Amino acid sequence: MADDGFAHTVNPEAEKGRGEFYGRAASENLTPLWRVLGGLVLDQPKSPCIATQWKWNEIRPYLMEACNIISAAEAERRVLVLENPGMKGESRITRSLFAGMQIILPGEIAPAHRHVASALRFVIEGSNAYTAVSGERTMMAPGDFVITPSWTWHDHGNLSDKPMVWLDGLDMHLVNLMDAGFREAYPDASHPIKRPEGAAEAEFGYNLMPVGYEATSQTTPIFNYPYARTREALDKLARFHAIDACFGYKMKYINPVDGGWAMPTISTWMQLLPKDFKSMPYRSTDSVIFVCVEGNGKTIVGDKTFEWGPHDVWTVPSWQFYEHVASTDAVIFSFSDRVAQEKLDFFREQRGNA
Ligand code: 1HN
């Protein structure tokens, strides 16, 4: 179909005599659907998102430089946005999701605030820095997946003597699409500590749950999924479980309360690709963000090939076939809006392009 947005059936010759009507209709805020239909209801997804890669060794110096020009306190969050070049100026890595690299220096505090948007942190570099959610701290280590649920007070602090870097993923573009966003600053830099470190893990992190617990949110009450445990699970899984032709050994992060996804708007996974694994082509309606944790390999998306190693980030747009090739054992974290699409009955996927 032509890309003009017109309905398939509209006759361009006959259109010439309709201009006067269209002008009068427009003055009444009326638009003829047949002139825009083709752009509204598509034959298949056509994402403005472009398959893009950010190499860690190229972005890290910019993060360090940002530390010389602004403090965490002044910036509120010292983040360099990973902006998709197909949507310049929109602070989107995919259509629905935000991603950025945040850096916090020793002794700094990223001040407490809360917002409707949910956030995930995927730790890249550093240790002995914390994020606090609703007055409970968790210390973060590389590869940890940490969650800030919607409308919870959160602040970050670095107690170590080295910079700490993590990837932020937020759903604020979904929130803003529905004009449902609120935000509030806490009066002090840090929210008071209300619970001991490890409280959420004790309550929900052992396949146990306090009797009488009733969920107050659709987000998992576990807010740190430590890499050491995720890595161990993948390692043990790979020793006996059948490998998936598209995904290798791939696990989804779940909410232990209901077995569903960990977050209500963002799906998250960790996968292990054994050395020399070559995945079967796959595509899905969720644009996905990948982060390499360990190992090396490449991802082929259309006519692009992204070679990746630790801490590199890349994105694959909706409905584009991709395949991964691992040159060593490799571990990859990923996230997308799939959980939201599933709830709305939008989600589709295709294994193999034959
Ligand atoms: C935010 O609150 C954080 O809490 C990080 O660390 C990135 C990007 C946009 C809006 C709010 C954080 C953010 C953000």
Short mmCIF file of C-alpha atoms and ligand atoms in Angstrom, two decimals:
data_model
loop_
_atom_site.label_atom_id
_atom_site.label_comp_id
_atom_site.label_asym_id
_atom_site.label_seq_id
_atom_site.Cartn_x
_atom_site.Cartn_y
_atom_site.Cartn_z
CA MET A 1 0.00 0.00 0.00
CA ALA A 2 1.13 3.56 -0.66
CA ASP A 3 2.44 5.39 2.39
CA ASP A 4 0.18 8.42 2.05
CA GLY A 5 -2.15 7.43 4.88
CA PHE A 6 -5.17 7.25 2.57
CA ALA A 7 -7.60 4.35 2.85
CA HIS A 8 -6.85 1.61 0.31
CA THR A 9 -10.06 2.44 -1.53
CA VAL A 10 -9.77 6.23 -1.96
CA ASN A 11 -9.59 7.39 -5.60
CA PRO A 12 -6.94 10.15 -5.97
CA GLU A 13 -8.68 11.65 -9.05
CA ALA A 14 -12.01 11.99 -7.26
CA GLU A 15 -10.25 13.52 -4.23
CA LYS A 16 -9.60 16.71 -6.24
CA GLY A 17 -13.22 17.79 -6.06
CA ARG A 18 -13.53 17.24 -2.31
CA GLY A 19 -11.13 19.96 -1.06
CA GLU A 20 -13.80 22.51 -0.29
CA PHE A 21 -15.68 20.00 1.88
CA TYR A 22 -12.47 18.98 3.67
CA GLY A 23 -11.72 22.64 4.45
CA ARG A 24 -15.13 23.28 5.99
CA ALA A 25 -15.01 20.01 7.94
CA ALA A 26 -11.57 20.89 9.35
CA SER A 27 -12.90 24.21 10.68
CA GLU A 28 -15.33 22.15 12.78
CA ASN A 29 -12.55 19.80 14.00
CA LEU A 30 -13.80 17.06 11.72
CA THR A 31 -11.39 14.84 9.77
CA PRO A 32 -12.52 12.35 7.11
CA LEU A 33 -11.26 8.98 8.28
CA TRP A 34 -10.71 7.79 4.68
CA ARG A 35 -7.88 10.33 4.32
CA VAL A 36 -5.92 9.02 7.31
CA LEU A 37 -7.02 5.41 7.71
CA GLY A 38 -3.94 3.85 6.08
CA GLY A 39 -1.65 5.48 8.62
CA LEU A 40 -3.81 4.55 11.59
CA VAL A 41 -4.42 0.85 11.10
CA LEU A 42 -1.33 -0.80 9.67
CA ASP A 43 -0.96 -4.08 7.82
CA GLN A 44 1.92 -4.89 10.16
CA PRO A 45 4.01 -3.06 12.77
CA LYS A 46 6.11 -0.22 11.37
CA SER A 47 8.26 1.06 14.22
CA PRO A 48 10.11 4.39 14.16
CA CYS A 49 12.59 2.62 16.44
CA ILE A 50 15.93 1.90 14.72
CA ALA A 51 18.10 -1.07 15.66
CA THR A 52 20.94 0.67 17.52
CA GLN A 53 23.92 -0.27 19.67
CA TRP A 54 25.76 1.61 22.44
CA LYS A 55 29.26 0.28 23.08
CA TRP A 56 30.31 0.46 26.71
CA ASN A 57 33.85 1.59 25.94
CA GLU A 58 32.44 4.49 23.93
CA ILE A 59 29.82 5.68 26.44
CA ARG A 60 31.81 5.20 29.66
CA PRO A 61 34.10 8.22 29.06
CA TYR A 62 31.02 10.44 28.61
CA LEU A 63 29.67 9.27 31.97
CA MET A 64 32.98 10.10 33.65
CA GLU A 65 33.02 13.49 31.94
CA ALA A 66 29.46 14.19 33.11
CA CYS A 67 30.77 13.78 36.68
CA ASN A 68 33.11 16.73 36.10
CA ILE A 69 30.39 19.07 34.95
CA ILE A 70 27.42 18.33 37.25
CA SER A 71 26.74 16.78 40.67
CA ALA A 72 24.09 14.13 41.30
CA ALA A 73 22.29 16.62 43.55
CA GLU A 74 22.13 19.32 40.87
CA ALA A 75 21.12 16.89 38.12
CA GLU A 76 18.66 15.08 40.45
CA ARG A 77 19.71 12.01 38.45
CA ARG A 78 23.01 12.10 36.55
CA VAL A 79 21.85 10.09 33.56
CA LEU A 80 22.88 10.01 29.93
CA VAL A 81 19.81 8.98 27.97
CA LEU A 82 20.25 6.18 25.44
CA GLU A 83 18.20 7.85 22.78
CA ASN A 84 16.98 5.98 19.77
CA PRO A 85 18.13 7.85 16.63
CA GLY A 86 14.76 7.12 15.00
CA MET A 87 13.02 9.29 17.63
CA LYS A 88 15.48 12.11 18.27
CA GLY A 89 14.71 14.47 21.12
CA GLU A 90 12.11 12.13 22.63
CA SER A 91 14.24 10.34 25.26
CA ARG A 92 13.07 6.93 24.09
CA ILE A 93 15.15 3.84 23.48
CA THR A 94 12.06 2.14 22.07
CA ARG A 95 8.65 3.69 21.50
CA SER A 96 7.37 2.84 24.94
CA LEU A 97 10.50 2.68 27.08
CA PHE A 98 13.16 5.00 28.44
CA ALA A 99 16.71 3.85 29.07
CA GLY A 100 19.70 5.73 30.38
CA MET A 101 23.05 5.16 32.07
CA GLN A 102 23.25 6.64 35.56
CA ILE A 103 26.48 7.37 37.41
CA ILE A 104 26.82 8.18 41.09
CA LEU A 105 30.12 9.08 42.73
CA PRO A 106 31.43 8.12 46.18
CA GLY A 107 29.57 10.05 48.88
CA GLU A 108 26.86 11.37 46.56
CA ILE A 109 23.14 11.03 47.14
CA ALA A 110 20.60 11.04 44.34
CA PRO A 111 17.76 12.72 46.25
CA ALA A 112 14.50 11.00 47.23
CA HIS A 113 11.48 11.41 45.01
CA ARG A 114 8.60 9.34 43.69
CA HIS A 115 6.70 9.15 40.43
CA VAL A 116 4.06 7.04 38.75
CA ALA A 117 6.58 5.62 36.28
CA SER A 118 8.18 2.35 37.40
CA ALA A 119 11.92 1.91 37.06
CA LEU A 120 14.35 -0.94 36.77
CA ARG A 121 18.06 -0.70 37.43
CA PHE A 122 20.49 -3.09 35.85
CA VAL A 123 23.86 -2.75 37.53
CA ILE A 124 26.86 -2.27 35.24
CA GLU A 125 29.86 -1.28 37.36
CA GLY A 126 30.72 -0.66 41.02
CA SER A 127 29.68 -2.01 44.38
CA ASN A 128 28.63 -0.90 47.84
CA ALA A 129 26.15 1.62 46.51
CA TYR A 130 22.52 1.31 47.49
CA THR A 131 19.12 2.16 46.24
CA ALA A 132 16.45 2.67 48.88
CA VAL A 133 12.81 1.93 48.11
CA SER A 134 10.13 2.98 50.62
CA GLY A 135 12.77 3.21 53.34
CA GLU A 136 14.54 -0.12 52.69
CA ARG A 137 18.04 -0.16 51.27
CA THR A 138 19.52 -2.79 49.01
CA MET A 139 23.21 -2.89 48.15
CA MET A 140 23.85 -3.36 44.45
CA ALA A 141 26.45 -5.42 42.59
CA PRO A 142 27.08 -5.86 38.85
CA GLY A 143 24.37 -7.89 37.13
CA ASP A 144 21.77 -7.24 39.84
CA PHE A 145 18.26 -6.42 38.64
CA VAL A 146 16.70 -3.88 41.00
CA ILE A 147 13.14 -2.52 40.87
CA THR A 148 11.53 0.75 41.92
CA PRO A 149 7.75 0.19 41.82
CA SER A 150 5.32 2.91 40.79
CA TRP A 151 4.87 5.75 43.30
CA THR A 152 7.44 4.52 45.83
CA TRP A 153 9.95 6.91 47.45
CA HIS A 154 13.46 6.16 46.25
CA ASP A 155 16.95 7.56 46.63
CA HIS A 156 20.40 6.24 45.82
CA GLY A 157 23.72 6.58 47.60
CA ASN A 158 27.29 5.45 46.93
CA LEU A 159 29.15 4.30 50.07
CA SER A 160 32.15 2.97 48.13
CA ASP A 161 35.27 4.75 46.92
CA LYS A 162 34.55 4.18 43.21
CA PRO A 163 31.88 5.38 40.80
CA MET A 164 28.75 3.24 40.46
CA VAL A 165 26.97 2.88 37.12
CA TRP A 166 23.69 1.25 36.27
CA LEU A 167 21.24 1.20 33.40
CA ASP A 168 17.85 2.73 34.18
CA GLY A 169 14.77 1.45 32.33
CA LEU A 170 11.50 3.30 32.86
CA ASP A 171 7.96 3.05 31.51
CA MET A 172 7.23 6.80 31.63
CA HIS A 173 6.31 6.91 27.95
CA LEU A 174 3.44 4.50 28.64
CA VAL A 175 2.42 6.61 31.63
CA ASN A 176 2.59 9.80 29.54
CA LEU A 177 0.66 8.25 26.64
CA MET A 178 -2.24 7.97 29.06
CA ASP A 179 -1.52 11.31 30.77
CA ALA A 180 -1.40 9.52 34.11
CA GLY A 181 1.88 10.91 35.44
CA PHE A 182 2.48 12.47 38.85
CA ARG A 183 5.77 13.25 40.57
CA GLU A 184 6.74 14.46 44.03
CA ALA A 185 10.06 15.40 45.66
CA TYR A 186 10.77 14.28 49.23
CA PRO A 187 11.60 17.22 51.55
CA ASP A 188 14.97 15.67 52.56
CA ALA A 189 17.71 14.17 50.39
CA SER A 190 17.10 10.68 51.81
CA HIS A 191 13.88 9.03 52.88
CA PRO A 192 14.11 7.73 56.50
CA ILE A 193 15.12 4.09 56.82
CA LYS A 194 12.03 2.11 57.85
CA ARG A 195 13.09 -1.50 57.43
CA PRO A 196 16.35 -3.41 57.76
CA GLU A 197 18.40 -4.33 54.71
CA GLY A 198 17.31 -7.77 53.52
CA ALA A 199 13.72 -7.44 54.82
CA ALA A 200 12.05 -8.01 51.44
CA GLU A 201 14.37 -10.89 50.67
CA ALA A 202 13.51 -12.56 54.00
CA GLU A 203 9.80 -12.15 53.32
CA PHE A 204 9.70 -13.23 49.68
CA GLY A 205 13.10 -14.39 48.51
CA TYR A 206 13.05 -18.02 49.70
CA ASN A 207 9.93 -19.49 48.05
CA LEU A 208 8.14 -18.57 51.26
CA MET A 209 5.85 -15.70 52.12
CA PRO A 210 4.53 -14.42 55.46
CA VAL A 211 1.05 -15.83 56.15
CA GLY A 212 -1.65 -13.23 55.71
CA TYR A 213 0.37 -11.21 53.20
CA GLU A 214 -1.86 -9.35 50.81
CA ALA A 215 -0.35 -7.69 47.77
CA THR A 216 -0.89 -3.94 47.54
CA SER A 217 0.72 -3.57 44.11
CA GLN A 218 1.17 -5.52 40.89
CA THR A 219 4.96 -5.21 41.20
CA THR A 220 7.01 -7.92 42.86
CA PRO A 221 7.78 -7.15 46.53
CA ILE A 222 11.35 -8.43 45.93
CA PHE A 223 13.25 -5.39 44.73
CA ASN A 224 16.70 -6.87 44.18
CA TYR A 225 17.26 -10.03 42.11
CA PRO A 226 20.99 -10.56 42.73
CA TYR A 227 23.11 -11.67 39.81
CA ALA A 228 24.91 -14.37 41.80
CA ARG A 229 21.63 -16.30 42.18
CA THR A 230 20.45 -15.68 38.62
CA ARG A 231 23.79 -16.84 37.25
CA GLU A 232 23.73 -19.98 39.39
CA ALA A 233 20.22 -20.84 38.19
CA LEU A 234 21.24 -20.47 34.53
CA ASP A 235 24.38 -22.49 35.06
CA LYS A 236 22.48 -25.37 36.68
CA LEU A 237 19.65 -25.18 34.16
CA ALA A 238 22.08 -25.50 31.26
CA ARG A 239 23.36 -28.81 32.65
CA PHE A 240 20.09 -30.67 32.21
CA HIS A 241 17.39 -28.58 30.52
CA ALA A 242 16.61 -28.70 26.80
CA ILE A 243 18.01 -25.67 24.99
CA ASP A 244 15.57 -23.39 23.16
CA ALA A 245 16.47 -22.88 19.49
CA CYS A 246 15.60 -19.15 19.59
CA PHE A 247 16.60 -18.20 23.14
CA GLY A 248 19.26 -20.59 24.42
CA TYR A 249 18.67 -20.94 28.15
CA LYS A 250 16.36 -18.06 28.98
CA MET A 251 14.62 -17.29 32.27
CA LYS A 252 12.04 -14.61 33.01
CA TYR A 253 12.12 -12.69 36.29
CA ILE A 254 8.91 -13.38 38.18
CA ASN A 255 6.84 -11.99 41.00
CA PRO A 256 6.84 -14.76 43.66
CA VAL A 257 3.42 -13.66 44.92
CA ASP A 258 1.51 -14.56 41.75
CA GLY A 259 4.06 -16.18 39.41
CA GLY A 260 3.59 -13.40 36.85
CA TRP A 261 6.15 -10.95 35.48
CA ALA A 262 8.18 -9.03 38.06
CA MET A 263 6.83 -5.65 36.92
CA PRO A 264 3.37 -4.74 35.55
CA THR A 265 4.68 -2.83 32.52
CA ILE A 266 8.21 -4.10 31.80
CA SER A 267 9.15 -7.73 31.13
CA THR A 268 12.67 -8.76 32.12
CA TRP A 269 14.82 -11.77 31.32
CA MET A 270 18.29 -13.22 31.67
CA GLN A 271 19.61 -15.73 29.15
CA LEU A 272 22.68 -17.90 28.75
CA LEU A 273 23.94 -18.62 25.24
CA PRO A 274 26.53 -21.39 25.17
CA LYS A 275 29.68 -20.94 23.11
CA ASP A 276 29.00 -21.33 19.35
CA PHE A 277 25.21 -21.19 19.82
CA LYS A 278 23.46 -19.66 16.82
CA SER A 279 19.84 -18.81 17.44
CA MET A 280 16.95 -19.49 15.08
CA PRO A 281 15.55 -16.22 13.67
CA TYR A 282 12.80 -14.77 15.83
CA ARG A 283 10.62 -11.69 15.90
CA SER A 284 7.98 -10.29 18.23
CA THR A 285 5.85 -7.18 18.57
CA ASP A 286 7.83 -5.93 21.57
CA SER A 287 10.93 -3.84 20.81
CA VAL A 288 13.62 -5.31 23.06
CA ILE A 289 16.63 -3.79 24.85
CA PHE A 290 19.57 -6.16 25.42
CA VAL A 291 22.53 -5.73 27.78
CA CYS A 292 25.52 -8.08 27.64
CA VAL A 293 26.63 -9.18 31.10
CA GLU A 294 29.35 -11.71 30.29
CA GLY A 295 30.98 -13.11 27.18
CA ASN A 296 31.04 -12.06 23.54
CA GLY A 297 28.93 -12.55 20.48
CA LYS A 298 26.88 -10.78 17.87
CA THR A 299 23.25 -10.03 17.07
CA ILE A 300 22.11 -9.82 13.46
CA VAL A 301 19.07 -7.58 12.82
CA GLY A 302 18.17 -7.13 9.17
CA ASP A 303 21.29 -5.80 7.44
CA LYS A 304 22.98 -4.79 10.71
CA THR A 305 25.35 -6.84 12.85
CA PHE A 306 26.08 -5.74 16.41
CA GLU A 307 29.22 -7.27 17.90
CA TRP A 308 28.85 -7.20 21.66
CA GLY A 309 30.80 -7.75 24.86
CA PRO A 310 30.25 -6.93 28.55
CA HIS A 311 28.07 -3.83 29.27
CA ASP A 312 27.22 -3.16 25.61
CA VAL A 313 23.56 -2.25 25.03
CA TRP A 314 21.55 -2.75 21.85
CA THR A 315 17.93 -2.64 20.82
CA VAL A 316 15.88 -4.63 18.31
CA PRO A 317 12.68 -2.95 17.04
CA SER A 318 9.24 -4.52 16.96
CA TRP A 319 8.65 -7.21 14.35
CA GLN A 320 12.20 -7.31 12.96
CA PHE A 321 13.82 -10.72 12.76
CA TYR A 322 17.00 -11.13 14.75
CA GLU A 323 19.45 -13.85 15.62
CA HIS A 324 22.16 -14.13 18.26
CA VAL A 325 25.52 -15.84 17.75
CA ALA A 326 27.67 -16.52 20.83
CA SER A 327 31.44 -16.71 20.36
CA THR A 328 31.97 -17.59 24.04
CA ASP A 329 29.50 -18.61 26.74
CA ALA A 330 27.50 -15.41 27.02
CA VAL A 331 24.92 -13.99 29.43
CA ILE A 332 22.44 -11.32 28.31
CA PHE A 333 19.88 -9.31 30.27
CA SER A 334 16.89 -7.96 28.33
CA PHE A 335 13.68 -6.02 28.84
CA SER A 336 10.66 -4.88 26.84
CA ASP A 337 7.02 -3.83 27.15
CA ARG A 338 5.82 -7.40 26.44
CA VAL A 339 3.91 -7.74 29.73
CA ALA A 340 1.83 -4.67 28.85
CA GLN A 341 1.18 -6.00 25.34
CA GLU A 342 0.09 -9.37 26.74
CA LYS A 343 -2.39 -7.76 29.13
CA LEU A 344 -3.87 -5.78 26.24
CA ASP A 345 -3.97 -8.82 23.89
CA PHE A 346 -1.52 -7.16 21.45
CA PHE A 347 1.43 -9.47 21.72
CA ARG A 348 2.51 -11.63 18.74
CA GLU A 349 5.68 -13.55 18.03
CA GLN A 350 7.12 -15.70 15.25
CA ARG A 351 9.77 -18.37 15.62
CA GLY A 352 11.72 -18.99 12.42
CA ASN A 353 11.42 -17.06 9.16
CA ALA A 354 10.96 -20.04 6.84
C1 1HN B 1 14.53 8.49 37.83
O1 1HN B 1 13.75 8.80 38.87
C2 1HN B 1 15.68 7.74 38.01
O2 1HN B 1 15.27 7.32 40.29
C3 1HN B 1 16.47 7.43 36.93
O3 1HN B 1 17.22 6.89 39.53
C4 1HN B 1 16.14 7.83 35.66
C5 1HN B 1 14.65 9.02 34.18
C6 1HN B 1 13.55 9.77 33.99
C7 1HN B 1 12.73 10.10 35.04
C8 1HN B 1 13.02 9.70 36.32
C9 1HN B 1 16.08 7.29 39.37
C10 1HN B 1 15.00 8.60 35.45
C11 1HN B 1 14.18 8.93 36.54
#
